[in-house]
């Protein structure tokens, strides 16, 4: 019975599965299709003692990268601010979605 074929009782149970077996099951399920680099990274981390499940959890918990603050273009985000920008910049083509 594969880990991906039925719900697991707990994360602790999943961590009891040997790392190589976990990777094999994920690979058989097609989890790595088109992501062979991820497969190779998990194998390297597993060889260094990090369980694949822990590595995947850490990858999904990454903090979002800080976004660069852009210069404010609109005086306000309401309809008046948009209309003022269109009038001041003499916009000719406006796309509304």
GROMACS .gro file of C-alpha atoms in nm, residues 23-58:
model
   36
   23UNK     CA    1   1.113   0.880  -0.309
   24UNK     CA    2   1.034   0.559  -0.499
   25UNK     CA    3   0.662   0.591  -0.420
   26UNK     CA    4   0.655   0.957  -0.518
   27UNK     CA    5   0.837   0.876  -0.840
   28UNK     CA    6   0.597   0.591  -0.924
   29UNK     CA    7   0.299   0.821  -0.865
   30UNK     CA    8   0.427   1.063  -1.131
   31UNK     CA    9   0.499   1.336  -0.876
   32UNK     CA   10   0.830   1.421  -1.044
   33UNK     CA   11   0.705   1.422  -1.404
   34UNK     CA   12   0.875   1.720  -1.566
   35UNK     CA   13   1.055   1.797  -1.238
   36UNK     CA   14   1.353   1.565  -1.255
   37UNK     CA   15   1.574   1.829  -1.089
   38UNK     CA   16   1.353   1.814  -0.780
   39UNK     CA   17   1.387   1.436  -0.774
   40UNK     CA   18   1.765   1.465  -0.786
   41UNK     CA   19   1.767   1.731  -0.512
   42UNK     CA   20   1.553   1.510  -0.285
   43UNK     CA   21   1.788   1.217  -0.342
   44UNK     CA   22   2.088   1.431  -0.247
   45UNK     CA   23   1.915   1.564   0.065
   46UNK     CA   24   1.805   1.212   0.163
   47UNK     CA   25   2.164   1.091   0.131
   48UNK     CA   26   2.260   1.367   0.375
   49UNK     CA   27   2.000   1.259   0.630
   50UNK     CA   28   1.702   1.482   0.549
   51UNK     CA   29   1.379   1.291   0.494
   52UNK     CA   30   1.211   1.377   0.159
   53UNK     CA   31   0.886   1.469   0.334
   54UNK     CA   32   1.068   1.718   0.556
   55UNK     CA   33   1.245   1.867   0.253
   56UNK     CA   34   0.916   1.907   0.064
   57UNK     CA   35   0.755   2.068   0.367
   58UNK     CA   36   1.041   2.316   0.398
   0.00000   0.00000   0.00000
